[in-house]
Amino acid sequence: MNKWGKRLLSLLVLVAFLAIWKGYVEVSRIPAYLLPPPERVLAGIVKLWHTGDLQKHLGVTFEEIAIGTLIGSVLGVIFGYVLAKSELLERVISPYILIAQTAPKISLAPLFLLWFGLGITSKVVLVALVVFFPITINVMLGIRSIGKDMINLLRILKASRWQRFLWLEVPAALPMAMAGFRISTTQAVVAAIIGELMGAKAGLGFLLTLGSETYDIVMILSSVTVMSFLGLISYWVVAYLEARLLTWHESKT
């Protein structure tokens, strides 16, 4: 199936889901305050847009995700590279990385809330932590995957340290780093939202909490819908960047 066929199939799945939702509401006669029809949710999103609430809260969540992802990615690349180049350091720190990677980092949200308050800092730290580990591990594995034959070849050619970095290490680490970035993208959205649910002054999680406290099912479903599309769009952006940066890689041919 070609690219457009897959997109059409995805669209048909969405249409089928909305049709089933609408049909269930009509047939079951379920009260709208428990499950409104999809057009009511769409109207709720439009209303939030017109009042400016959607732009405000979406902007806050996006800022948390963007800053946290940037910090986590930069630190992850640096730390992963250092670990890959130092076998001793990797042996000493790897057990702790494994423990931290397997631990539920979302459970740290209340702690960060106490330390950094209700502002965006606590959410940025949580997002950065979620992004950091996949990037670190994948960069380290990418550098470690370089064969000794390639390293020896560049030494024979008298390539400088900078040339080895650009010609060998970056191409080796980039596919793995992008894979880690793709994995952490959706996790970053989830981390930001959960951080906001724990306590926030603004953001999509705050909007969801507000809807829950006021028993506004339309606001709740509108918030969840926007969150879902934010995660989907973030994933698409990373996938697009990956396709552009890795046109030379065998996985894209």
Short mmCIF file of C-alpha atoms in Angstrom, two decimals:
data_model
loop_
_atom_site.label_atom_id
_atom_site.label_comp_id
_atom_site.label_asym_id
_atom_site.label_seq_id
_atom_site.Cartn_x
_atom_site.Cartn_y
_atom_site.Cartn_z
CA MET A 1 0.00 0.00 0.00
CA ASN A 2 1.39 3.41 -0.98
CA LYS A 3 1.62 6.49 1.24
CA TRP A 4 -1.70 7.99 0.15
CA GLY A 5 -3.46 4.67 0.58
CA LYS A 6 -2.28 4.45 4.18
CA ARG A 7 -3.44 8.00 4.86
CA LEU A 8 -6.84 7.27 3.36
CA LEU A 9 -7.13 4.13 5.49
CA SER A 10 -6.28 6.12 8.63
CA LEU A 11 -8.93 8.68 7.72
CA LEU A 12 -11.52 5.94 7.18
CA VAL A 13 -10.72 4.50 10.62
CA LEU A 14 -11.35 7.93 12.17
CA VAL A 15 -14.63 8.32 10.27
CA ALA A 16 -15.73 4.85 11.36
CA PHE A 17 -14.90 5.64 14.99
CA LEU A 18 -16.93 8.87 14.89
CA ALA A 19 -19.83 7.08 13.20
CA ILE A 20 -19.86 4.35 15.86
CA TRP A 21 -19.69 6.99 18.60
CA LYS A 22 -22.57 8.95 17.07
CA GLY A 23 -24.61 5.80 16.48
CA TYR A 24 -24.14 4.59 20.04
CA VAL A 25 -25.25 7.94 21.48
CA GLU A 26 -28.37 7.95 19.29
CA VAL A 27 -29.35 4.32 19.90
CA SER A 28 -28.59 4.13 23.62
CA ARG A 29 -30.16 7.52 24.40
CA ILE A 30 -27.35 8.10 26.87
CA PRO A 31 -27.60 11.55 28.49
CA ALA A 32 -25.41 14.22 26.90
CA TYR A 33 -23.85 15.07 30.26
CA LEU A 34 -22.39 11.54 30.33
CA LEU A 35 -21.43 11.13 26.67
CA PRO A 36 -22.15 13.94 24.22
CA PRO A 37 -22.17 13.28 20.46
CA PRO A 38 -18.98 14.11 18.54
CA GLU A 39 -20.40 17.33 17.09
CA ARG A 40 -20.90 18.67 20.62
CA VAL A 41 -17.24 18.02 21.37
CA LEU A 42 -16.22 19.77 18.15
CA ALA A 43 -18.44 22.71 19.11
CA GLY A 44 -16.74 22.75 22.52
CA ILE A 45 -13.30 22.98 20.89
CA VAL A 46 -14.51 25.82 18.65
CA LYS A 47 -15.93 27.62 21.70
CA LEU A 48 -12.63 27.29 23.57
CA TRP A 49 -10.88 28.69 20.51
CA HIS A 50 -13.19 31.70 20.25
CA THR A 51 -12.81 32.53 23.94
CA GLY A 52 -9.01 32.28 23.65
CA ASP A 53 -8.78 29.60 26.33
CA LEU A 54 -7.59 26.93 23.90
CA GLN A 55 -4.73 29.05 22.56
CA LYS A 56 -3.67 30.01 26.08
CA HIS A 57 -3.62 26.53 27.58
CA LEU A 58 -2.30 24.82 24.44
CA GLY A 59 0.50 27.38 24.29
CA VAL A 60 1.53 26.65 27.87
CA THR A 61 1.59 22.88 27.31
CA PHE A 62 3.50 23.29 24.04
CA GLU A 63 6.06 25.51 25.78
CA GLU A 64 6.59 22.91 28.50
CA ILE A 65 7.04 20.15 25.92
CA ALA A 66 9.33 22.18 23.66
CA ILE A 67 11.67 23.42 26.40
CA GLY A 68 11.76 20.07 28.21
CA THR A 69 12.39 18.15 24.99
CA LEU A 70 15.19 20.52 23.98
CA ILE A 71 16.92 20.26 27.35
CA GLY A 72 16.47 16.49 27.59
CA SER A 73 17.68 15.93 24.02
CA VAL A 74 20.81 18.07 24.35
CA LEU A 75 21.79 16.52 27.67
CA GLY A 76 20.96 13.05 26.36
CA VAL A 77 23.16 13.45 23.28
CA ILE A 78 26.08 14.78 25.34
CA PHE A 79 25.76 12.16 28.06
CA GLY A 80 25.25 9.30 25.60
CA TYR A 81 28.33 10.34 23.63
CA VAL A 82 30.48 10.57 26.77
CA LEU A 83 29.34 7.13 27.93
CA ALA A 84 30.03 5.64 24.51
CA LYS A 85 33.58 6.99 24.51
CA SER A 86 34.39 5.88 28.07
CA GLU A 87 33.93 2.18 28.73
CA LEU A 88 34.84 2.58 32.41
CA LEU A 89 32.29 5.35 32.94
CA GLU A 90 29.66 3.34 31.09
CA ARG A 91 30.25 0.29 33.32
CA VAL A 92 30.01 2.39 36.48
CA ILE A 93 26.91 4.39 35.52
CA SER A 94 24.96 1.88 33.40
CA PRO A 95 23.30 0.12 36.37
CA TYR A 96 21.97 3.44 37.63
CA ILE A 97 20.77 4.41 34.17
CA LEU A 98 18.94 1.09 33.95
CA ILE A 99 17.30 1.67 37.33
CA ALA A 100 16.29 5.21 36.41
CA GLN A 101 15.02 4.12 32.99
CA THR A 102 12.80 1.37 34.38
CA ALA A 103 11.49 3.45 37.29
CA PRO A 104 8.13 5.17 36.68
CA LYS A 105 9.36 8.72 36.17
CA ILE A 106 5.80 10.02 36.14
CA SER A 107 5.66 9.18 39.85
CA LEU A 108 8.18 11.98 40.41
CA ALA A 109 5.63 14.59 39.30
CA PRO A 110 4.36 15.30 42.85
CA LEU A 111 7.94 15.67 44.07
CA PHE A 112 8.82 18.13 41.29
CA LEU A 113 5.63 20.01 42.08
CA LEU A 114 6.78 20.48 45.67
CA TRP A 115 10.28 21.49 44.61
CA PHE A 116 9.49 23.80 41.68
CA GLY A 117 5.92 24.95 42.30
CA LEU A 118 2.85 25.19 40.08
CA GLY A 119 4.61 26.98 37.19
CA ILE A 120 6.04 25.41 34.06
CA THR A 121 9.40 24.53 35.66
CA SER A 122 8.13 21.34 37.31
CA LYS A 123 6.64 20.15 34.00
CA VAL A 124 9.75 21.09 32.01
CA VAL A 125 11.94 19.07 34.39
CA LEU A 126 9.61 16.07 34.13
CA VAL A 127 9.54 16.24 30.32
CA ALA A 128 13.33 16.63 30.16
CA LEU A 129 13.77 13.57 32.37
CA VAL A 130 11.43 11.47 30.22
CA VAL A 131 13.24 12.50 27.03
CA PHE A 132 16.76 12.22 28.45
CA PHE A 133 17.00 8.45 28.92
CA PRO A 134 15.88 7.18 25.48
CA ILE A 135 18.18 9.69 23.78
CA THR A 136 21.12 8.83 26.04
CA ILE A 137 20.81 5.08 25.54
CA ASN A 138 20.25 5.29 21.78
CA VAL A 139 23.15 7.67 21.17
CA MET A 140 25.44 5.45 23.22
CA LEU A 141 24.34 2.35 21.28
CA GLY A 142 24.72 4.18 17.98
CA ILE A 143 28.31 5.18 18.70
CA ARG A 144 29.12 1.73 20.06
CA SER A 145 27.80 0.14 16.86
CA ILE A 146 30.70 1.56 14.84
CA GLY A 147 32.89 -1.27 13.62
CA LYS A 148 36.60 -1.30 14.40
CA ASP A 149 37.35 -1.69 10.70
CA MET A 150 35.79 1.71 9.97
CA ILE A 151 37.70 3.32 12.82
CA ASN A 152 40.98 1.81 11.63
CA LEU A 153 40.27 2.88 8.04
CA LEU A 154 39.87 6.52 9.03
CA ARG A 155 43.03 6.33 11.11
CA ILE A 156 44.92 4.97 8.11
CA LEU A 157 43.54 7.87 6.06
CA LYS A 158 44.86 10.18 8.80
CA ALA A 159 41.43 11.69 9.42
CA SER A 160 41.41 14.26 12.18
CA ARG A 161 39.37 13.84 15.35
CA TRP A 162 36.82 16.33 14.00
CA GLN A 163 36.61 14.50 10.66
CA ARG A 164 36.03 11.15 12.41
CA PHE A 165 33.28 12.78 14.42
CA LEU A 166 31.52 14.22 11.35
CA TRP A 167 32.06 11.36 8.90
CA LEU A 168 31.70 8.37 11.19
CA GLU A 169 30.23 9.06 14.61
CA VAL A 170 27.42 11.43 13.64
CA PRO A 171 26.09 9.17 10.82
CA ALA A 172 26.32 6.16 13.14
CA ALA A 173 24.51 7.83 16.05
CA LEU A 174 21.89 9.78 14.09
CA PRO A 175 19.53 6.89 13.16
CA MET A 176 19.49 5.58 16.73
CA ALA A 177 19.16 9.09 18.18
CA MET A 178 16.17 9.84 15.94
CA ALA A 179 14.56 6.55 16.95
CA GLY A 180 14.94 7.53 20.60
CA PHE A 181 13.62 11.00 19.82
CA ARG A 182 10.58 9.51 18.11
CA ILE A 183 9.89 7.29 21.12
CA SER A 184 10.27 10.11 23.62
CA THR A 185 8.07 12.56 21.70
CA THR A 186 4.74 11.05 22.71
CA GLN A 187 6.10 10.36 26.20
CA ALA A 188 6.94 14.06 26.51
CA VAL A 189 3.32 15.01 25.80
CA VAL A 190 2.08 12.52 28.40
CA ALA A 191 4.62 13.78 30.96
CA ALA A 192 3.59 17.41 30.49
CA ILE A 193 -0.12 16.58 30.81
CA ILE A 194 0.37 14.44 33.93
CA GLY A 195 2.50 17.18 35.47
CA GLU A 196 -0.33 19.63 34.85
CA LEU A 197 -2.90 17.24 36.30
CA MET A 198 -0.86 17.09 39.51
CA GLY A 199 -1.01 20.86 39.80
CA ALA A 200 -0.80 23.79 37.41
CA LYS A 201 -1.95 27.33 36.77
CA ALA A 202 -2.53 26.73 33.06
CA GLY A 203 -2.18 24.08 30.35
CA LEU A 204 -4.31 21.37 28.77
CA GLY A 205 -4.04 19.29 31.93
CA PHE A 206 -5.34 22.25 33.92
CA LEU A 207 -8.22 22.57 31.45
CA LEU A 208 -8.98 18.87 31.89
CA THR A 209 -8.96 19.25 35.68
CA LEU A 210 -11.25 22.27 35.43
CA GLY A 211 -13.72 20.29 33.33
CA SER A 212 -13.63 17.43 35.83
CA GLU A 213 -14.24 19.71 38.80
CA THR A 214 -17.20 21.42 37.08
CA TYR A 215 -18.59 18.14 35.67
CA ASP A 216 -18.27 19.56 32.16
CA ILE A 217 -17.97 16.45 30.00
CA VAL A 218 -17.67 18.52 26.82
CA MET A 219 -14.64 20.37 28.20
CA ILE A 220 -13.11 17.09 29.33
CA LEU A 221 -13.50 15.42 25.93
CA SER A 222 -12.43 18.60 24.12
CA SER A 223 -9.23 18.69 26.19
CA VAL A 224 -8.54 14.99 25.59
CA THR A 225 -9.10 15.44 21.84
CA VAL A 226 -6.68 18.37 21.64
CA MET A 227 -4.11 16.43 23.69
CA SER A 228 -4.38 13.47 21.34
CA PHE A 229 -3.87 15.60 18.26
CA LEU A 230 -0.94 17.39 19.92
CA GLY A 231 0.77 14.05 20.48
CA LEU A 232 -0.03 12.91 16.94
CA ILE A 233 1.26 16.11 15.34
CA SER A 234 4.43 15.98 17.47
CA TYR A 235 5.06 12.42 16.28
CA TRP A 236 4.47 13.42 12.65
CA VAL A 237 6.93 16.32 12.93
CA VAL A 238 9.64 14.04 14.30
CA ALA A 239 8.91 11.40 11.65
CA TYR A 240 9.19 14.08 8.94
CA LEU A 241 12.52 15.33 10.31
CA GLU A 242 13.77 11.75 10.53
CA ALA A 243 12.83 11.09 6.92
CA ARG A 244 14.63 14.27 5.79
CA LEU A 245 17.76 13.72 7.85
CA LEU A 246 18.10 10.01 7.05
CA THR A 247 17.45 9.97 3.30
CA TRP A 248 20.79 8.18 2.92
CA HIS A 249 20.02 5.48 5.50
CA GLU A 250 19.00 1.97 4.43
CA SER A 251 15.82 2.14 6.52
CA LYS A 252 14.53 4.96 4.28
CA THR A 253 15.40 3.41 0.93
#
